[in-house]
Amino acid sequence: MDSFEFENGEVLRDVNVEYMTFGTPIYDEDGSITNAIIYCSGSLGNYSGVKKLAPLVGKGDVFDENKYFFISLTALGSPNSCSPSTTGLKNKFPKYSILDVVNFQKKFLKEKFRIDHVLGIIGNSMGGFVALTAAIYYPDYADFIMPGVSSYKVAGHDYILSKFVDEIITSDPDYAKGEMTYSLIRTLRLANLAEFNFGLSKEALRKMSNEELSAELENFGNEMLEIDIYDLKYCNKSCMNFNVENELDKIKSKVLIISCKQDPHFPPELDGIPMCEMIDDAQIIIMDSQLGHLCFNELESISDDLNEFMDNFR
């Protein structure tokens, strides 16, 4: 895009937006796409997160690609879209909020596809924050939203985790330099290791031997070194401040919440169920999956429930 203005008034020009599309666009008499479904990935994920829907896009399936047009963006702040690493601004990148992520997406969809209204928004984890925020600030924007393994606020153990990751990163005196050093590589690894315990369910982790856990932790830390520490810092901070608890009554979209009873990040009893009770016309599906916070990789296990919900939008 030529430019993007952040909520705080800062403007960046010539910004990258990484995205992919698949499916079949349907147009109204004005030439506007009427069946667009937007997919929003979790923290620092990219457009390819939409592959979680792959088992459900065949003919006659829940998200039949002959009936829907999917657009998946790499969010503001994530590498290859406009981010601290992609722009080279590092710690000089503008501070951004989840509302900025929504506005970045909306502006791009308007400029690239002339889309002012979408059929739906599906988002997992941080992507759920994006879906909720879009439905709150732009109540007529989406017919439905589907926040998964997500919440209406970052609080309790999740806030402490985000605060801990932020402390790890900012405590390194090299952070202010704006360039990677040996010390920052070590700090990045530690910050990522703090997240390891919040992916798979406690049950799945308990089934592994300590030797297996040590190997998995080691591999996770090494793989996550590919993330830029400044991308991680900014994204973590935007999530840490997320709270729309007092604004859920503004949502007009039909809402399907997907929770997982083994999710160590957002357990249903603390997040999904209370959120469902606070939103008019909301429904909830509680998955039973050893994958825990990663349960979107098993969405086919709830295809019947998803089908029942999507019957409203065919």
PDB file of C-alpha atoms in Angstrom:
ATOM      1  CA  MET A   1       0.000   0.000   0.000  1.00  0.00           C
ATOM      2  CA  ASP A   2       1.114   3.576  -0.578  1.00  0.00           C
ATOM      3  CA  SER A   3       0.843   4.336   3.134  1.00  0.00           C
ATOM      4  CA  PHE A   4      -0.637   3.274   6.444  1.00  0.00           C
ATOM      5  CA  GLU A   5      -1.488   5.506   9.400  1.00  0.00           C
ATOM      6  CA  PHE A   6      -1.272   3.993  12.869  1.00  0.00           C
ATOM      7  CA  GLU A   7      -3.675   4.698  15.706  1.00  0.00           C
ATOM      8  CA  ASN A   8      -1.013   6.921  17.313  1.00  0.00           C
ATOM      9  CA  GLY A   9      -0.795   9.099  14.182  1.00  0.00           C
ATOM     10  CA  GLU A  10       2.506   7.784  12.821  1.00  0.00           C
ATOM     11  CA  VAL A  11       2.567   7.033   9.093  1.00  0.00           C
ATOM     12  CA  LEU A  12       4.639   4.558   7.116  1.00  0.00           C
ATOM     13  CA  ARG A  13       4.822   4.714   3.335  1.00  0.00           C
ATOM     14  CA  ASP A  14       5.233   1.989   0.697  1.00  0.00           C
ATOM     15  CA  VAL A  15       4.195  -0.775   3.074  1.00  0.00           C
ATOM     16  CA  ASN A  16       4.276  -4.466   2.169  1.00  0.00           C
ATOM     17  CA  VAL A  17       1.249  -6.710   2.526  1.00  0.00           C
ATOM     18  CA  GLU A  18       1.824 -10.428   2.110  1.00  0.00           C
ATOM     19  CA  TYR A  19      -1.314 -12.418   1.329  1.00  0.00           C
ATOM     20  CA  MET A  20      -2.835 -15.317  -0.566  1.00  0.00           C
ATOM     21  CA  THR A  21      -6.279 -16.110  -1.908  1.00  0.00           C
ATOM     22  CA  PHE A  22      -8.100 -19.257  -2.953  1.00  0.00           C
ATOM     23  CA  GLY A  23     -11.673 -20.196  -3.683  1.00  0.00           C
ATOM     24  CA  THR A  24     -14.311 -18.694  -5.930  1.00  0.00           C
ATOM     25  CA  PRO A  25     -15.324 -15.030  -5.662  1.00  0.00           C
ATOM     26  CA  ILE A  26     -19.007 -14.283  -6.184  1.00  0.00           C
ATOM     27  CA  TYR A  27     -19.935 -10.755  -7.271  1.00  0.00           C
ATOM     28  CA  ASP A  28     -23.089  -8.704  -6.839  1.00  0.00           C
ATOM     29  CA  GLU A  29     -24.513  -6.410  -9.511  1.00  0.00           C
ATOM     30  CA  ASP A  30     -22.150  -3.638  -8.414  1.00  0.00           C
ATOM     31  CA  GLY A  31     -19.107  -5.851  -8.925  1.00  0.00           C
ATOM     32  CA  SER A  32     -18.428  -6.290  -5.206  1.00  0.00           C
ATOM     33  CA  ILE A  33     -17.292  -9.653  -3.801  1.00  0.00           C
ATOM     34  CA  THR A  34     -20.024 -11.020  -1.522  1.00  0.00           C
ATOM     35  CA  ASN A  35     -18.518 -14.258  -0.221  1.00  0.00           C
ATOM     36  CA  ALA A  36     -15.111 -13.254   1.140  1.00  0.00           C
ATOM     37  CA  ILE A  37     -13.918 -15.011   4.285  1.00  0.00           C
ATOM     38  CA  ILE A  38     -10.828 -13.537   5.918  1.00  0.00           C
ATOM     39  CA  TYR A  39      -8.418 -15.791   7.801  1.00  0.00           C
ATOM     40  CA  CYS A  40      -6.286 -14.322  10.598  1.00  0.00           C
ATOM     41  CA  SER A  41      -3.348 -16.336  11.938  1.00  0.00           C
ATOM     42  CA  GLY A  42      -1.944 -16.368  15.455  1.00  0.00           C
ATOM     43  CA  SER A  43       0.970 -14.285  16.741  1.00  0.00           C
ATOM     44  CA  LEU A  44       3.650 -13.748  14.068  1.00  0.00           C
ATOM     45  CA  GLY A  45       2.029 -16.354  11.836  1.00  0.00           C
ATOM     46  CA  ASN A  46       1.703 -15.670   8.138  1.00  0.00           C
ATOM     47  CA  TYR A  47      -0.806 -16.107   5.335  1.00  0.00           C
ATOM     48  CA  SER A  48      -0.116 -19.860   5.233  1.00  0.00           C
ATOM     49  CA  GLY A  49      -1.952 -20.311   8.544  1.00  0.00           C
ATOM     50  CA  VAL A  50      -5.093 -20.737   6.450  1.00  0.00           C
ATOM     51  CA  LYS A  51      -3.851 -24.241   5.591  1.00  0.00           C
ATOM     52  CA  LYS A  52      -5.530 -25.287   8.849  1.00  0.00           C
ATOM     53  CA  LEU A  53      -8.780 -25.142   6.856  1.00  0.00           C
ATOM     54  CA  ALA A  54      -7.418 -27.426   4.109  1.00  0.00           C
ATOM     55  CA  PRO A  55      -9.253 -30.601   5.228  1.00  0.00           C
ATOM     56  CA  LEU A  56     -12.547 -28.684   5.044  1.00  0.00           C
ATOM     57  CA  VAL A  57     -12.430 -26.930   1.650  1.00  0.00           C
ATOM     58  CA  GLY A  58     -13.406 -29.802  -0.665  1.00  0.00           C
ATOM     59  CA  LYS A  59     -16.656 -29.990  -2.592  1.00  0.00           C
ATOM     60  CA  GLY A  60     -19.551 -30.194  -0.148  1.00  0.00           C
ATOM     61  CA  ASP A  61     -17.300 -29.586   2.864  1.00  0.00           C
ATOM     62  CA  VAL A  62     -17.766 -26.857   5.480  1.00  0.00           C
ATOM     63  CA  PHE A  63     -15.616 -24.310   3.673  1.00  0.00           C
ATOM     64  CA  ASP A  64     -16.206 -25.502   0.105  1.00  0.00           C
ATOM     65  CA  GLU A  65     -13.853 -23.395  -2.014  1.00  0.00           C
ATOM     66  CA  ASN A  66     -16.443 -23.378  -4.784  1.00  0.00           C
ATOM     67  CA  LYS A  67     -18.757 -21.387  -2.507  1.00  0.00           C
ATOM     68  CA  TYR A  68     -16.365 -19.078  -0.668  1.00  0.00           C
ATOM     69  CA  PHE A  69     -13.464 -16.794  -1.509  1.00  0.00           C
ATOM     70  CA  PHE A  70     -10.708 -16.921   1.122  1.00  0.00           C
ATOM     71  CA  ILE A  71      -8.196 -14.161   1.756  1.00  0.00           C
ATOM     72  CA  SER A  72      -5.411 -14.769   4.237  1.00  0.00           C
ATOM     73  CA  LEU A  73      -3.077 -11.929   5.204  1.00  0.00           C
ATOM     74  CA  THR A  74       0.211 -11.866   7.015  1.00  0.00           C
ATOM     75  CA  ALA A  75      -0.741  -9.353   9.685  1.00  0.00           C
ATOM     76  CA  LEU A  76       0.728  -5.959  10.400  1.00  0.00           C
ATOM     77  CA  GLY A  77       3.822  -6.542  12.527  1.00  0.00           C
ATOM     78  CA  SER A  78       4.568  -9.997  11.132  1.00  0.00           C
ATOM     79  CA  PRO A  79       7.568 -10.645   8.855  1.00  0.00           C
ATOM     80  CA  ASN A  80       7.056 -10.116   5.105  1.00  0.00           C
ATOM     81  CA  SER A  81       4.165  -7.766   5.739  1.00  0.00           C
ATOM     82  CA  CYS A  82       4.882  -4.342   7.231  1.00  0.00           C
ATOM     83  CA  SER A  83       6.884  -5.177  10.376  1.00  0.00           C
ATOM     84  CA  PRO A  84       9.926  -4.098  12.395  1.00  0.00           C
ATOM     85  CA  SER A  85      12.110  -6.601  10.525  1.00  0.00           C
ATOM     86  CA  THR A  86      10.676  -6.148   7.022  1.00  0.00           C
ATOM     87  CA  THR A  87      10.931  -2.351   7.127  1.00  0.00           C
ATOM     88  CA  GLY A  88      14.357  -2.441   8.781  1.00  0.00           C
ATOM     89  CA  LEU A  89      13.061   0.000  11.406  1.00  0.00           C
ATOM     90  CA  LYS A  90      13.577  -2.547  14.204  1.00  0.00           C
ATOM     91  CA  ASN A  91      12.962  -0.760  17.536  1.00  0.00           C
ATOM     92  CA  LYS A  92      12.020   2.453  15.692  1.00  0.00           C
ATOM     93  CA  PHE A  93       8.895   0.801  14.246  1.00  0.00           C
ATOM     94  CA  PRO A  94       5.657   2.503  15.374  1.00  0.00           C
ATOM     95  CA  LYS A  95       3.975   0.920  18.378  1.00  0.00           C
ATOM     96  CA  TYR A  96       0.821  -0.817  17.175  1.00  0.00           C
ATOM     97  CA  SER A  97      -2.396  -2.161  18.678  1.00  0.00           C
ATOM     98  CA  ILE A  98      -4.787  -4.922  17.637  1.00  0.00           C
ATOM     99  CA  LEU A  99      -7.003  -2.156  16.209  1.00  0.00           C
ATOM    100  CA  ASP A 100      -4.064  -1.168  13.989  1.00  0.00           C
ATOM    101  CA  VAL A 101      -3.877  -4.779  12.780  1.00  0.00           C
ATOM    102  CA  VAL A 102      -7.598  -4.598  11.896  1.00  0.00           C
ATOM    103  CA  ASN A 103      -7.277  -1.246  10.134  1.00  0.00           C
ATOM    104  CA  PHE A 104      -4.250  -2.440   8.157  1.00  0.00           C
ATOM    105  CA  GLN A 105      -6.262  -5.421   6.943  1.00  0.00           C
ATOM    106  CA  LYS A 106      -9.374  -3.356   6.143  1.00  0.00           C
ATOM    107  CA  LYS A 107      -7.427  -0.737   4.197  1.00  0.00           C
ATOM    108  CA  PHE A 108      -5.692  -3.393   2.133  1.00  0.00           C
ATOM    109  CA  LEU A 109      -8.935  -5.248   1.332  1.00  0.00           C
ATOM    110  CA  LYS A 110     -10.546  -1.980   0.264  1.00  0.00           C
ATOM    111  CA  GLU A 111      -7.648  -0.945  -1.984  1.00  0.00           C
ATOM    112  CA  LYS A 112      -6.843  -4.348  -3.492  1.00  0.00           C
ATOM    113  CA  PHE A 113     -10.290  -5.968  -3.778  1.00  0.00           C
ATOM    114  CA  ARG A 114     -12.727  -3.060  -3.271  1.00  0.00           C
ATOM    115  CA  ILE A 115     -14.118  -4.991  -0.298  1.00  0.00           C
ATOM    116  CA  ASP A 116     -16.068  -2.940   2.267  1.00  0.00           C
ATOM    117  CA  HIS A 117     -17.945  -5.883   3.774  1.00  0.00           C
ATOM    118  CA  VAL A 118     -16.889  -9.479   4.343  1.00  0.00           C
ATOM    119  CA  LEU A 119     -18.940 -12.597   4.829  1.00  0.00           C
ATOM    120  CA  GLY A 120     -16.826 -13.701   7.758  1.00  0.00           C
ATOM    121  CA  ILE A 121     -13.585 -13.531   9.718  1.00  0.00           C
ATOM    122  CA  ILE A 122     -11.932 -16.657  11.112  1.00  0.00           C
ATOM    123  CA  GLY A 123      -9.054 -16.183  13.514  1.00  0.00           C
ATOM    124  CA  ASN A 124      -7.088 -18.397  15.881  1.00  0.00           C
ATOM    125  CA  SER A 125      -5.334 -17.119  18.998  1.00  0.00           C
ATOM    126  CA  MET A 126      -4.234 -13.528  18.217  1.00  0.00           C
ATOM    127  CA  GLY A 127      -6.305 -13.853  15.038  1.00  0.00           C
ATOM    128  CA  GLY A 128      -9.312 -14.182  17.340  1.00  0.00           C
ATOM    129  CA  PHE A 129      -8.382 -10.826  18.902  1.00  0.00           C
ATOM    130  CA  VAL A 130      -8.435  -9.381  15.382  1.00  0.00           C
ATOM    131  CA  ALA A 131     -11.845 -10.877  14.577  1.00  0.00           C
ATOM    132  CA  LEU A 132     -13.386  -9.585  17.809  1.00  0.00           C
ATOM    133  CA  THR A 133     -11.866  -6.124  17.404  1.00  0.00           C
ATOM    134  CA  ALA A 134     -13.131  -5.833  13.827  1.00  0.00           C
ATOM    135  CA  ALA A 135     -16.648  -6.811  14.912  1.00  0.00           C
ATOM    136  CA  ILE A 136     -16.592  -4.294  17.780  1.00  0.00           C
ATOM    137  CA  TYR A 137     -15.201  -1.256  15.965  1.00  0.00           C
ATOM    138  CA  TYR A 138     -16.961  -1.999  12.654  1.00  0.00           C
ATOM    139  CA  PRO A 139     -20.234  -3.730  13.655  1.00  0.00           C
ATOM    140  CA  ASP A 140     -21.573  -3.931  10.091  1.00  0.00           C
ATOM    141  CA  TYR A 141     -18.338  -5.212   8.572  1.00  0.00           C
ATOM    142  CA  ALA A 142     -18.720  -9.006   8.919  1.00  0.00           C
ATOM    143  CA  ASP A 143     -21.769 -11.261   8.869  1.00  0.00           C
ATOM    144  CA  PHE A 144     -19.991 -13.699  11.160  1.00  0.00           C
ATOM    145  CA  ILE A 145     -16.802 -14.034  13.159  1.00  0.00           C
ATOM    146  CA  MET A 146     -15.190 -17.254  14.376  1.00  0.00           C
ATOM    147  CA  PRO A 147     -12.593 -16.593  17.106  1.00  0.00           C
ATOM    148  CA  GLY A 148     -10.776 -19.791  18.045  1.00  0.00           C
ATOM    149  CA  VAL A 149      -8.568 -20.650  21.060  1.00  0.00           C
ATOM    150  CA  SER A 150      -8.775 -16.977  21.903  1.00  0.00           C
ATOM    151  CA  SER A 151     -10.251 -14.565  24.429  1.00  0.00           C
ATOM    152  CA  TYR A 152     -11.766 -11.147  25.024  1.00  0.00           C
ATOM    153  CA  LYS A 153      -8.765 -10.047  27.096  1.00  0.00           C
ATOM    154  CA  VAL A 154      -5.230 -10.999  28.073  1.00  0.00           C
ATOM    155  CA  ALA A 155      -5.301 -11.474  31.836  1.00  0.00           C
ATOM    156  CA  GLY A 156      -4.084 -13.683  34.657  1.00  0.00           C
ATOM    157  CA  HIS A 157      -1.488 -16.271  33.673  1.00  0.00           C
ATOM    158  CA  ASP A 158      -1.507 -15.043  30.064  1.00  0.00           C
ATOM    159  CA  TYR A 159      -0.732 -11.477  31.076  1.00  0.00           C
ATOM    160  CA  ILE A 160       2.105 -12.721  33.298  1.00  0.00           C
ATOM    161  CA  LEU A 161       3.516 -14.756  30.399  1.00  0.00           C
ATOM    162  CA  SER A 162       3.414 -11.724  28.067  1.00  0.00           C
ATOM    163  CA  LYS A 163       4.948  -9.527  30.759  1.00  0.00           C
ATOM    164  CA  PHE A 164       7.677 -12.117  31.365  1.00  0.00           C
ATOM    165  CA  VAL A 165       8.559 -12.307  27.646  1.00  0.00           C
ATOM    166  CA  ASP A 166       8.671  -8.492  27.504  1.00  0.00           C
ATOM    167  CA  GLU A 167      10.949  -8.375  30.564  1.00  0.00           C
ATOM    168  CA  ILE A 168      13.315 -10.956  29.089  1.00  0.00           C
ATOM    169  CA  ILE A 169      13.700  -8.945  25.878  1.00  0.00           C
ATOM    170  CA  THR A 170      13.950  -5.420  27.305  1.00  0.00           C
ATOM    171  CA  SER A 171      16.338  -6.488  30.092  1.00  0.00           C
ATOM    172  CA  ASP A 172      19.021  -7.122  27.473  1.00  0.00           C
ATOM    173  CA  PRO A 173      20.988  -3.855  27.159  1.00  0.00           C
ATOM    174  CA  ASP A 174      21.649  -4.673  23.494  1.00  0.00           C
ATOM    175  CA  TYR A 175      17.930  -4.350  22.673  1.00  0.00           C
ATOM    176  CA  ALA A 176      18.273  -0.573  22.314  1.00  0.00           C
ATOM    177  CA  LYS A 177      20.954  -0.978  19.633  1.00  0.00           C
ATOM    178  CA  GLY A 178      18.426  -1.995  16.987  1.00  0.00           C
ATOM    179  CA  GLU A 179      20.610  -4.743  15.566  1.00  0.00           C
ATOM    180  CA  MET A 180      21.168  -8.395  16.384  1.00  0.00           C
ATOM    181  CA  THR A 181      24.080  -9.241  18.649  1.00  0.00           C
ATOM    182  CA  TYR A 182      25.176 -12.534  20.195  1.00  0.00           C
ATOM    183  CA  SER A 183      23.515 -11.466  23.444  1.00  0.00           C
ATOM    184  CA  LEU A 184      20.198 -10.720  21.688  1.00  0.00           C
ATOM    185  CA  ILE A 185      20.244 -14.106  19.948  1.00  0.00           C
ATOM    186  CA  ARG A 186      20.515 -15.753  23.371  1.00  0.00           C
ATOM    187  CA  THR A 187      17.767 -13.484  24.721  1.00  0.00           C
ATOM    188  CA  LEU A 188      15.510 -14.290  21.770  1.00  0.00           C
ATOM    189  CA  ARG A 189      15.928 -17.986  22.450  1.00  0.00           C
ATOM    190  CA  LEU A 190      15.023 -17.555  26.127  1.00  0.00           C
ATOM    191  CA  ALA A 191      11.976 -15.436  25.297  1.00  0.00           C
ATOM    192  CA  ASN A 192      10.699 -18.077  22.905  1.00  0.00           C
ATOM    193  CA  LEU A 193      11.354 -20.926  25.346  1.00  0.00           C
ATOM    194  CA  ALA A 194       9.002 -19.203  27.790  1.00  0.00           C
ATOM    195  CA  GLU A 195       6.188 -19.869  25.289  1.00  0.00           C
ATOM    196  CA  PHE A 196       6.868 -23.587  24.820  1.00  0.00           C
ATOM    197  CA  ASN A 197       4.746 -24.687  27.763  1.00  0.00           C
ATOM    198  CA  PHE A 198       1.622 -23.028  26.331  1.00  0.00           C
ATOM    199  CA  GLY A 199       1.218 -24.935  23.070  1.00  0.00           C
ATOM    200  CA  LEU A 200       0.414 -28.604  23.505  1.00  0.00           C
ATOM    201  CA  SER A 201      -1.891 -29.736  26.294  1.00  0.00           C
ATOM    202  CA  LYS A 202      -0.556 -30.676  29.727  1.00  0.00           C
ATOM    203  CA  GLU A 203      -1.676 -34.229  28.988  1.00  0.00           C
ATOM    204  CA  ALA A 204       0.367 -34.403  25.772  1.00  0.00           C
ATOM    205  CA  LEU A 205       3.464 -33.054  27.510  1.00  0.00           C
ATOM    206  CA  ARG A 206       3.047 -35.473  30.413  1.00  0.00           C
ATOM    207  CA  LYS A 207       3.074 -38.438  28.030  1.00  0.00           C
ATOM    208  CA  MET A 208       6.622 -37.566  26.945  1.00  0.00           C
ATOM    209  CA  SER A 209       9.671 -38.676  28.873  1.00  0.00           C
ATOM    210  CA  ASN A 210      11.907 -35.966  30.303  1.00  0.00           C
ATOM    211  CA  GLU A 211      14.492 -36.854  27.655  1.00  0.00           C
ATOM    212  CA  GLU A 212      11.901 -36.337  24.909  1.00  0.00           C
ATOM    213  CA  LEU A 213      10.759 -33.063  26.471  1.00  0.00           C
ATOM    214  CA  SER A 214      14.342 -31.801  26.660  1.00  0.00           C
ATOM    215  CA  ALA A 215      14.860 -32.615  22.982  1.00  0.00           C
ATOM    216  CA  GLU A 216      11.554 -30.958  21.985  1.00  0.00           C
ATOM    217  CA  LEU A 217      12.404 -27.860  24.016  1.00  0.00           C
ATOM    218  CA  GLU A 218      15.843 -27.675  22.430  1.00  0.00           C
ATOM    219  CA  ASN A 219      14.414 -27.996  18.924  1.00  0.00           C
ATOM    220  CA  PHE A 220      11.717 -25.415  19.626  1.00  0.00           C
ATOM    221  CA  GLY A 221      14.270 -22.909  20.870  1.00  0.00           C
ATOM    222  CA  ASN A 222      16.474 -23.414  17.819  1.00  0.00           C
ATOM    223  CA  GLU A 223      13.596 -23.209  15.325  1.00  0.00           C
ATOM    224  CA  MET A 224      12.247 -20.017  16.879  1.00  0.00           C
ATOM    225  CA  LEU A 225      15.590 -18.279  16.372  1.00  0.00           C
ATOM    226  CA  GLU A 226      14.323 -17.542  12.860  1.00  0.00           C
ATOM    227  CA  ILE A 227      11.931 -14.998  14.390  1.00  0.00           C
ATOM    228  CA  ASP A 228      13.175 -11.420  14.593  1.00  0.00           C
ATOM    229  CA  ILE A 229      13.394 -10.264  18.204  1.00  0.00           C
ATOM    230  CA  TYR A 230      11.856  -6.887  17.362  1.00  0.00           C
ATOM    231  CA  ASP A 231       8.887  -8.499  15.607  1.00  0.00           C
ATOM    232  CA  LEU A 232       8.401 -10.644  18.712  1.00  0.00           C
ATOM    233  CA  LYS A 233       8.684  -7.695  21.104  1.00  0.00           C
ATOM    234  CA  TYR A 234       6.133  -5.527  19.274  1.00  0.00           C
ATOM    235  CA  CYS A 235       3.640  -8.331  18.676  1.00  0.00           C
ATOM    236  CA  ASN A 236       3.841  -9.515  22.276  1.00  0.00           C
ATOM    237  CA  LYS A 237       3.238  -5.963  23.522  1.00  0.00           C
ATOM    238  CA  SER A 238       0.177  -5.452  21.308  1.00  0.00           C
ATOM    239  CA  CYS A 239      -1.358  -8.674  22.663  1.00  0.00           C
ATOM    240  CA  MET A 240      -0.397  -7.921  26.265  1.00  0.00           C
ATOM    241  CA  ASN A 241      -2.574  -4.804  26.210  1.00  0.00           C
ATOM    242  CA  PHE A 242      -5.594  -6.473  24.559  1.00  0.00           C
ATOM    243  CA  ASN A 243      -8.892  -6.085  26.442  1.00  0.00           C
ATOM    244  CA  VAL A 244     -12.348  -5.651  24.859  1.00  0.00           C
ATOM    245  CA  GLU A 245     -14.376  -7.006  27.797  1.00  0.00           C
ATOM    246  CA  ASN A 246     -16.483  -3.863  28.132  1.00  0.00           C
ATOM    247  CA  GLU A 247     -17.149  -3.561  24.399  1.00  0.00           C
ATOM    248  CA  LEU A 248     -18.495  -7.001  23.504  1.00  0.00           C
ATOM    249  CA  ASP A 249     -22.066  -5.651  23.494  1.00  0.00           C
ATOM    250  CA  LYS A 250     -21.243  -3.698  20.306  1.00  0.00           C
ATOM    251  CA  ILE A 251     -20.917  -6.894  18.260  1.00  0.00           C
ATOM    252  CA  LYS A 252     -23.684  -7.413  15.687  1.00  0.00           C
ATOM    253  CA  SER A 253     -22.050 -10.270  13.782  1.00  0.00           C
ATOM    254  CA  LYS A 254     -23.117 -13.823  14.432  1.00  0.00           C
ATOM    255  CA  VAL A 255     -20.397 -15.389  16.590  1.00  0.00           C
ATOM    256  CA  LEU A 256     -19.059 -18.925  16.832  1.00  0.00           C
ATOM    257  CA  ILE A 257     -16.422 -19.360  19.531  1.00  0.00           C
ATOM    258  CA  ILE A 258     -14.125 -22.370  19.319  1.00  0.00           C
ATOM    259  CA  SER A 259     -12.420 -23.379  22.552  1.00  0.00           C
ATOM    260  CA  CYS A 260     -10.416 -26.408  23.605  1.00  0.00           C
ATOM    261  CA  LYS A 261     -10.741 -27.855  27.081  1.00  0.00           C
ATOM    262  CA  GLN A 262      -7.007 -28.692  27.139  1.00  0.00           C
ATOM    263  CA  ASP A 263      -5.878 -25.228  25.953  1.00  0.00           C
ATOM    264  CA  PRO A 264      -3.216 -23.975  28.416  1.00  0.00           C
ATOM    265  CA  HIS A 265      -3.477 -20.418  27.044  1.00  0.00           C
ATOM    266  CA  PHE A 266      -7.223 -19.814  27.033  1.00  0.00           C
ATOM    267  CA  PRO A 267      -9.102 -22.554  28.923  1.00  0.00           C
ATOM    268  CA  PRO A 268     -12.855 -22.499  28.141  1.00  0.00           C
ATOM    269  CA  GLU A 269     -13.966 -21.907  31.718  1.00  0.00           C
ATOM    270  CA  LEU A 270     -11.894 -18.701  31.914  1.00  0.00           C
ATOM    271  CA  ASP A 271     -12.211 -17.414  28.367  1.00  0.00           C
ATOM    272  CA  GLY A 272     -14.513 -19.041  25.807  1.00  0.00           C
ATOM    273  CA  ILE A 273     -17.526 -19.713  28.054  1.00  0.00           C
ATOM    274  CA  PRO A 274     -17.602 -16.276  29.774  1.00  0.00           C
ATOM    275  CA  MET A 275     -17.119 -14.605  26.374  1.00  0.00           C
ATOM    276  CA  CYS A 276     -20.023 -16.576  24.912  1.00  0.00           C
ATOM    277  CA  GLU A 277     -22.254 -15.432  27.769  1.00  0.00           C
ATOM    278  CA  MET A 278     -21.305 -11.778  27.210  1.00  0.00           C
ATOM    279  CA  ILE A 279     -22.042 -11.705  23.454  1.00  0.00           C
ATOM    280  CA  ASP A 280     -25.579 -11.703  22.061  1.00  0.00           C
ATOM    281  CA  ASP A 281     -26.315 -14.508  19.604  1.00  0.00           C
ATOM    282  CA  ALA A 282     -23.027 -16.288  20.285  1.00  0.00           C
ATOM    283  CA  GLN A 283     -22.438 -20.033  20.195  1.00  0.00           C
ATOM    284  CA  ILE A 284     -19.511 -22.062  21.461  1.00  0.00           C
ATOM    285  CA  ILE A 285     -17.874 -25.340  20.470  1.00  0.00           C
ATOM    286  CA  ILE A 286     -15.509 -26.881  23.009  1.00  0.00           C
ATOM    287  CA  MET A 287     -13.018 -29.199  21.349  1.00  0.00           C
ATOM    288  CA  ASP A 288     -11.427 -32.166  23.047  1.00  0.00           C
ATOM    289  CA  SER A 289      -7.887 -32.244  21.696  1.00  0.00           C
ATOM    290  CA  GLN A 290      -4.492 -33.211  23.065  1.00  0.00           C
ATOM    291  CA  LEU A 291      -3.092 -30.522  20.787  1.00  0.00           C
ATOM    292  CA  GLY A 292      -4.378 -27.925  23.235  1.00  0.00           C
ATOM    293  CA  HIS A 293      -3.754 -24.415  21.917  1.00  0.00           C
ATOM    294  CA  LEU A 294      -2.810 -25.936  18.549  1.00  0.00           C
ATOM    295  CA  CYS A 295      -6.183 -27.671  18.112  1.00  0.00           C
ATOM    296  CA  PHE A 296      -7.042 -25.700  14.952  1.00  0.00           C
ATOM    297  CA  ASN A 297      -4.956 -28.379  13.247  1.00  0.00           C
ATOM    298  CA  GLU A 298      -7.837 -30.775  13.978  1.00  0.00           C
ATOM    299  CA  LEU A 299     -10.837 -28.692  12.906  1.00  0.00           C
ATOM    300  CA  GLU A 300     -12.174 -31.605  10.862  1.00  0.00           C
ATOM    301  CA  SER A 301     -13.087 -33.263  14.175  1.00  0.00           C
ATOM    302  CA  ILE A 302     -15.843 -30.661  14.658  1.00  0.00           C
ATOM    303  CA  SER A 303     -16.952 -30.483  11.004  1.00  0.00           C
ATOM    304  CA  ASP A 304     -20.587 -31.298  11.845  1.00  0.00           C
ATOM    305  CA  ASP A 305     -20.833 -28.393  14.290  1.00  0.00           C
ATOM    306  CA  LEU A 306     -19.093 -26.064  11.839  1.00  0.00           C
ATOM    307  CA  ASN A 307     -21.459 -27.166   9.075  1.00  0.00           C
ATOM    308  CA  GLU A 308     -24.475 -26.370  11.213  1.00  0.00           C
ATOM    309  CA  PHE A 309     -23.152 -22.858  11.843  1.00  0.00           C
ATOM    310  CA  MET A 310     -22.134 -22.221   8.225  1.00  0.00           C
ATOM    311  CA  ASP A 311     -25.607 -23.274   6.974  1.00  0.00           C
ATOM    312  CA  ASN A 312     -26.575 -19.702   7.933  1.00  0.00           C
ATOM    313  CA  PHE A 313     -24.215 -18.294   5.303  1.00  0.00           C
ATOM    314  CA  ARG A 314     -24.780 -20.386   2.186  1.00  0.00           C
TER     315      ARG A 314
END
